[in-house]
PDB file of C-alpha atoms in Angstrom:
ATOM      1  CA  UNK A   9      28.353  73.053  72.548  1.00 56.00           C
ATOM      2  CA  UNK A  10      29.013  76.991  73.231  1.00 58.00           C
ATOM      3  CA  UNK A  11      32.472  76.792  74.491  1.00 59.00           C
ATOM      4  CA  UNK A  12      32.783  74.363  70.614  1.00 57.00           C
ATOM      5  CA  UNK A  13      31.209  77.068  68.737  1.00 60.00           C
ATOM      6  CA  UNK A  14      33.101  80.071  70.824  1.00 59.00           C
ATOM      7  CA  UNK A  15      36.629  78.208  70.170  1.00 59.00           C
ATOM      8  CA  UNK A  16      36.020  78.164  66.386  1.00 59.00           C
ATOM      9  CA  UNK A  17      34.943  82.193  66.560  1.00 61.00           C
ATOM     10  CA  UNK A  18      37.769  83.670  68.608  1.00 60.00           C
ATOM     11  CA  UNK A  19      40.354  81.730  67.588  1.00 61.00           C
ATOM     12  CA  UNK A  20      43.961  80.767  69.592  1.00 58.00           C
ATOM     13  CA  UNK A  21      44.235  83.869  71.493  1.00 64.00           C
ATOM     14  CA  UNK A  22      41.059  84.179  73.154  1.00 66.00           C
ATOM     15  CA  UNK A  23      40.924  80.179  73.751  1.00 69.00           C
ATOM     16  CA  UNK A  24      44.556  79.579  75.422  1.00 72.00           C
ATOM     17  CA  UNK A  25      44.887  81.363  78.290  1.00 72.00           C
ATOM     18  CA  UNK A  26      41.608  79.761  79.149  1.00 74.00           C
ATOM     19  CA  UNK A  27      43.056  76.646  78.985  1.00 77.00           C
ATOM     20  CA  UNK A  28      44.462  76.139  82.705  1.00 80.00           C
ATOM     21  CA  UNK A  29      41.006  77.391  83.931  1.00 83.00           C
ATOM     22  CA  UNK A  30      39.258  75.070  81.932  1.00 84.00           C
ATOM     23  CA  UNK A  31      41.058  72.187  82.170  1.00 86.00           C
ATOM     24  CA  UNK A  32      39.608  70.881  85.824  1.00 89.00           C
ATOM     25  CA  UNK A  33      36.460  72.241  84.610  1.00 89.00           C
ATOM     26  CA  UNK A  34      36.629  69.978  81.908  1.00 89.00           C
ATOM     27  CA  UNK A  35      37.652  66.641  83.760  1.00 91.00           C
ATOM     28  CA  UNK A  36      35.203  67.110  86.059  1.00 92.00           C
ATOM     29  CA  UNK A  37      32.638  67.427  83.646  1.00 91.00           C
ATOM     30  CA  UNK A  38      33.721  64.112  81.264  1.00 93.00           C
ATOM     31  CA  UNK A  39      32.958  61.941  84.495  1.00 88.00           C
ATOM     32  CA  UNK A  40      30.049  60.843  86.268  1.00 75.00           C
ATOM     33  CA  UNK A  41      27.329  61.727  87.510  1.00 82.00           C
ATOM     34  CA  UNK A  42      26.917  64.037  85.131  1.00 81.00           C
ATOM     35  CA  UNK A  43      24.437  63.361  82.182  1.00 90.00           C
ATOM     36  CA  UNK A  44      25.503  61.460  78.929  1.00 92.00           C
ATOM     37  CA  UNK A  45      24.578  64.700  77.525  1.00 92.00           C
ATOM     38  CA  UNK A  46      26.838  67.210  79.432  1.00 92.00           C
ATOM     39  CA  UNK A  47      29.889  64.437  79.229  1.00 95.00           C
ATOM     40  CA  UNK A  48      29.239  64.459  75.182  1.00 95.00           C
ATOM     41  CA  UNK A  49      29.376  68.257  75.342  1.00 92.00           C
ATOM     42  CA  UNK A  50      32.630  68.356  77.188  1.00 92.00           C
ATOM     43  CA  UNK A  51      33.823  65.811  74.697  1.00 95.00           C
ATOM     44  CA  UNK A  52      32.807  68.061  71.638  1.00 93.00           C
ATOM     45  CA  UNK A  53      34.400  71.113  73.646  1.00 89.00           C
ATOM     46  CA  UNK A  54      37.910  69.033  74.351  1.00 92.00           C
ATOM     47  CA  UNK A  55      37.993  68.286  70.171  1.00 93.00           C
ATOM     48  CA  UNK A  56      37.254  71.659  69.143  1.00 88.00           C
ATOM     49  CA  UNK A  57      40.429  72.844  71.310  1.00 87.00           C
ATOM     50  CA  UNK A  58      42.772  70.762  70.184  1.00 89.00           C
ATOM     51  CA  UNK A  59      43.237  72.942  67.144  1.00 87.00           C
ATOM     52  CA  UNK A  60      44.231  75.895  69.216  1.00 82.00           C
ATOM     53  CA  UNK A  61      47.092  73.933  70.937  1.00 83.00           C
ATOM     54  CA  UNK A  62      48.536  72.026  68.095  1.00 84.00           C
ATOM     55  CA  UNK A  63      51.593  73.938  67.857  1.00 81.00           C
ATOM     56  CA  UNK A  64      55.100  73.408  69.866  1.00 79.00           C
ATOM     57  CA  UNK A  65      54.813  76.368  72.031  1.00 78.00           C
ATOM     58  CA  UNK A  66      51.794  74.686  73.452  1.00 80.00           C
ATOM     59  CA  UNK A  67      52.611  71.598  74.058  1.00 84.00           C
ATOM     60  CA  UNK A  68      51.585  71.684  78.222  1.00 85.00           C
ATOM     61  CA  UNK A  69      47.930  72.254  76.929  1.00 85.00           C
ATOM     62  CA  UNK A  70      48.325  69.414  74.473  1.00 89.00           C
ATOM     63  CA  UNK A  71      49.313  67.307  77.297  1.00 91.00           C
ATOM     64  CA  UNK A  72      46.585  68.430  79.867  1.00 91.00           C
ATOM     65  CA  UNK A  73      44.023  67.368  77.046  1.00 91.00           C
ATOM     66  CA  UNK A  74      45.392  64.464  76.305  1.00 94.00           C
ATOM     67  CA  UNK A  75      45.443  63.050  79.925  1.00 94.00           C
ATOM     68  CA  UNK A  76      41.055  63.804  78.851  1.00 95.00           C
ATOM     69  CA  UNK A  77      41.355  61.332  76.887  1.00 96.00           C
ATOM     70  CA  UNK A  78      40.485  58.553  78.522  1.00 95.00           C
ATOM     71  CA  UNK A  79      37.770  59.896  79.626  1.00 95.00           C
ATOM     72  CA  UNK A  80      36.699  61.227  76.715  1.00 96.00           C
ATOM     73  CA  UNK A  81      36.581  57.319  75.595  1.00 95.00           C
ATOM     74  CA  UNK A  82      34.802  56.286  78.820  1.00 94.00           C
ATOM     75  CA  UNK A  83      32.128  58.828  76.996  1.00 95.00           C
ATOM     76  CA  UNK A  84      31.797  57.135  73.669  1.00 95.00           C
ATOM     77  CA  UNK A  85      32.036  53.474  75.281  1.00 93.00           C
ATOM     78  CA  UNK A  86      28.630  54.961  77.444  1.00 93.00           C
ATOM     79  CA  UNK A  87      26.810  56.202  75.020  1.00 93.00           C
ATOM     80  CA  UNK A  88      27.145  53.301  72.872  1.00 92.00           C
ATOM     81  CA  UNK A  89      26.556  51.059  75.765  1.00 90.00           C
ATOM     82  CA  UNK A  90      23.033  53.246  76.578  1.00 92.00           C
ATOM     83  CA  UNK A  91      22.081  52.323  72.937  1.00 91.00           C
ATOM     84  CA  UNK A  92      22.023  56.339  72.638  1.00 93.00           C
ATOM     85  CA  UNK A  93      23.579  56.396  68.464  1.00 94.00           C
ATOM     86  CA  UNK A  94      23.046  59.999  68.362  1.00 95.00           C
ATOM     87  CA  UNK A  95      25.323  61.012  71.204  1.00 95.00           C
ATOM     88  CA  UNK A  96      27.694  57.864  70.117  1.00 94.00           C
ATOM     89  CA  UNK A  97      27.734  59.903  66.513  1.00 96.00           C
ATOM     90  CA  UNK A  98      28.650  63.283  68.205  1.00 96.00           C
ATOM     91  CA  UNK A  99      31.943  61.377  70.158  1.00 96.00           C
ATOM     92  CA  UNK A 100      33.063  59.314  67.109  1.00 96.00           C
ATOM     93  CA  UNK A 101      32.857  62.560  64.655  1.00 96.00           C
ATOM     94  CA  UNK A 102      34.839  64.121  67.548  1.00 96.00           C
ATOM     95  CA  UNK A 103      37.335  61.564  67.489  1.00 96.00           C
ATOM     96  CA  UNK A 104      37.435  62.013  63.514  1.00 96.00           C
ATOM     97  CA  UNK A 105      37.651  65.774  64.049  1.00 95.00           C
ATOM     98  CA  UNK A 106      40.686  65.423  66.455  1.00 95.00           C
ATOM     99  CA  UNK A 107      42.202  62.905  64.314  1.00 95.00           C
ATOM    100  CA  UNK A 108      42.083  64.799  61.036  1.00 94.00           C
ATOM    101  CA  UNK A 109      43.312  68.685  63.165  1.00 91.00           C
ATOM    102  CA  UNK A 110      46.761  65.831  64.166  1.00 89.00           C
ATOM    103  CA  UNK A 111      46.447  61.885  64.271  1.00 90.00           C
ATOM    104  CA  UNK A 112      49.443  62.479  66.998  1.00 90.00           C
ATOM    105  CA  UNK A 113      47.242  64.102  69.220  1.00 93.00           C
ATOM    106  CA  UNK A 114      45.735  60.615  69.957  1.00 93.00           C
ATOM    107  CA  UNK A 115      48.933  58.555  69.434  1.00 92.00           C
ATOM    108  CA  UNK A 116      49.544  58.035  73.370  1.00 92.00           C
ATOM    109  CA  UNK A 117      46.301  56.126  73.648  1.00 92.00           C
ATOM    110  CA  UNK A 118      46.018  54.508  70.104  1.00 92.00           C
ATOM    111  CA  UNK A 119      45.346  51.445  71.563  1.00 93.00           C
ATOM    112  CA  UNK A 120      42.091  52.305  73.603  1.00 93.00           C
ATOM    113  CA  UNK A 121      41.748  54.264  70.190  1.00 92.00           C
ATOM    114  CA  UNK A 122      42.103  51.489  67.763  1.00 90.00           C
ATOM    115  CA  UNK A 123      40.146  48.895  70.448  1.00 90.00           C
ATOM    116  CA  UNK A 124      37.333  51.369  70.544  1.00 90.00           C
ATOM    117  CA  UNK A 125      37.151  51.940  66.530  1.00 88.00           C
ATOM    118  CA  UNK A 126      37.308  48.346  66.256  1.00 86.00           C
ATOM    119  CA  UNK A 127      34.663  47.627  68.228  1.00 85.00           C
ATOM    120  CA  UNK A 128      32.052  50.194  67.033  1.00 87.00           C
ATOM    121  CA  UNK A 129      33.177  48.620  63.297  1.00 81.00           C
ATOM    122  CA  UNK A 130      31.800  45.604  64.426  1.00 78.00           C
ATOM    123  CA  UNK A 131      29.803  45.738  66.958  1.00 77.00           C
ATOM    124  CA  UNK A 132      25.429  45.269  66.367  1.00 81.00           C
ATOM    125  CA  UNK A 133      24.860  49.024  66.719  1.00 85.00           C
ATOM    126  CA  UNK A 134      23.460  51.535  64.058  1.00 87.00           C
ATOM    127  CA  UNK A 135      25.179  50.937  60.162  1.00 90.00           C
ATOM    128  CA  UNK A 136      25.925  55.345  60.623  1.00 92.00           C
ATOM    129  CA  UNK A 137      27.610  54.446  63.690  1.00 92.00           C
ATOM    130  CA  UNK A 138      29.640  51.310  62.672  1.00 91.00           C
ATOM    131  CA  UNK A 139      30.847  53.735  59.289  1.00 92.00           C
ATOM    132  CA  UNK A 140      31.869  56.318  61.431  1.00 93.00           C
ATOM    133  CA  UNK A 141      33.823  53.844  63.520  1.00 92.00           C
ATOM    134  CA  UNK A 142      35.449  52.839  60.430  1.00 92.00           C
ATOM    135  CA  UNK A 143      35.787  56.377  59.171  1.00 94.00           C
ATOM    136  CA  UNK A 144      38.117  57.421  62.495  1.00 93.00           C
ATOM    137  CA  UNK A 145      40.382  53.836  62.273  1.00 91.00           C
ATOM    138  CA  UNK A 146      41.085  54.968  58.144  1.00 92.00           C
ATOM    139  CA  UNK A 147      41.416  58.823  58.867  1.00 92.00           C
ATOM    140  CA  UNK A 148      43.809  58.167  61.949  1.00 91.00           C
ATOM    141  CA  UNK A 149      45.684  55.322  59.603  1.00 89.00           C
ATOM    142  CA  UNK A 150      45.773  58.294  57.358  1.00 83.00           C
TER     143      UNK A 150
END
C-alpha cells in the first residue's frame, strides 16, 4: 500500500527510474510463500504504476508489468479461492483501476482476463464481489 500511495504523490518522474529496481522486487513478491496479504499489496502497487508508464516512450516498463500479470491473476484466483472477499475486492478494483488508466494494458492476457471476470460474475462468492467482477468485464468492454 505505500509504494500505491507514494506513486500517486510523486508522480512519473520520481516512480520510473524505479521501475527496473522494482520490477524483480515485485515478481518476487506476487508469488508464494508470501502472505495473501503482501501478494494483494504488490498487486495494488503493480496497478497504481501502470499510470506512470502508459505513454510510448515507456513502453519496456509497460512490458515488464505486463509479464506481472499473470501473477497478479494467480493473486485474485487465491484470494477468492481462500474465501478471503475483502482481499478478492482489493485485486478486482485493481483490475478495474488498470483497466479504466488503458484497457490495452491488459489486452495480451484478455483471455485469463475475461475467464477470470467471468468466473467471479458467476461464481457463489459475495454479491460485492460478483458486481465488481462484472464491473471490470463492462469497463474493459468499454
Amino acid at each position: 500500500d505505500m509504494l500505491a500511495s507514494l506513486s500517486l504523490e510523486v508522480g512519473d518522474e520520481a516512480i520510473v527510474p524505479l521501475l527496473e529496481p522494482l520490477q524483480p522486487v515485485l515478481a518476487q513478491s506476487l508469488a508464494a510463500p508470501h502472505t495473501l496479504t503482501v501478494r494483494v499489496a504488490c498487486l495494488k502497487a503493480v496497478a497504481s504504476i501502470v499510470p506512470h508508464v502508459m505513454d510510448k516512450q515507456h513502453r519496456a516498463h509497460q512490458q515488464a508489468l505486463q509479464a506481472l500479470l499473470p501473477a497478479c491473476f494467480s493473486v485474485l484466483h487465491e484470494t477468492l479461492a481462500a474465501g478471503d472477499m475483502g482481499n478478492s475486492k482489493e485485486c478486482l478494483n485493481s483490475f478495474i483501476d488498470m483497466a479504466n488508466t488503458d484497457a490495452a494494458f491488459l489486452r495480451p492476457h484478455v483471455d485469463t482476463l475475461l475467464s477470470a471476470a467471468f468466473g467471479v460474475a458467476g461464481a457463489n462468492v459475495d454479491e460485492n464481489v460478483r458486481h465488481l467482477g462484472l464491473e471490470l468485464m463492462i469497463t474493459f468492454a468499454e
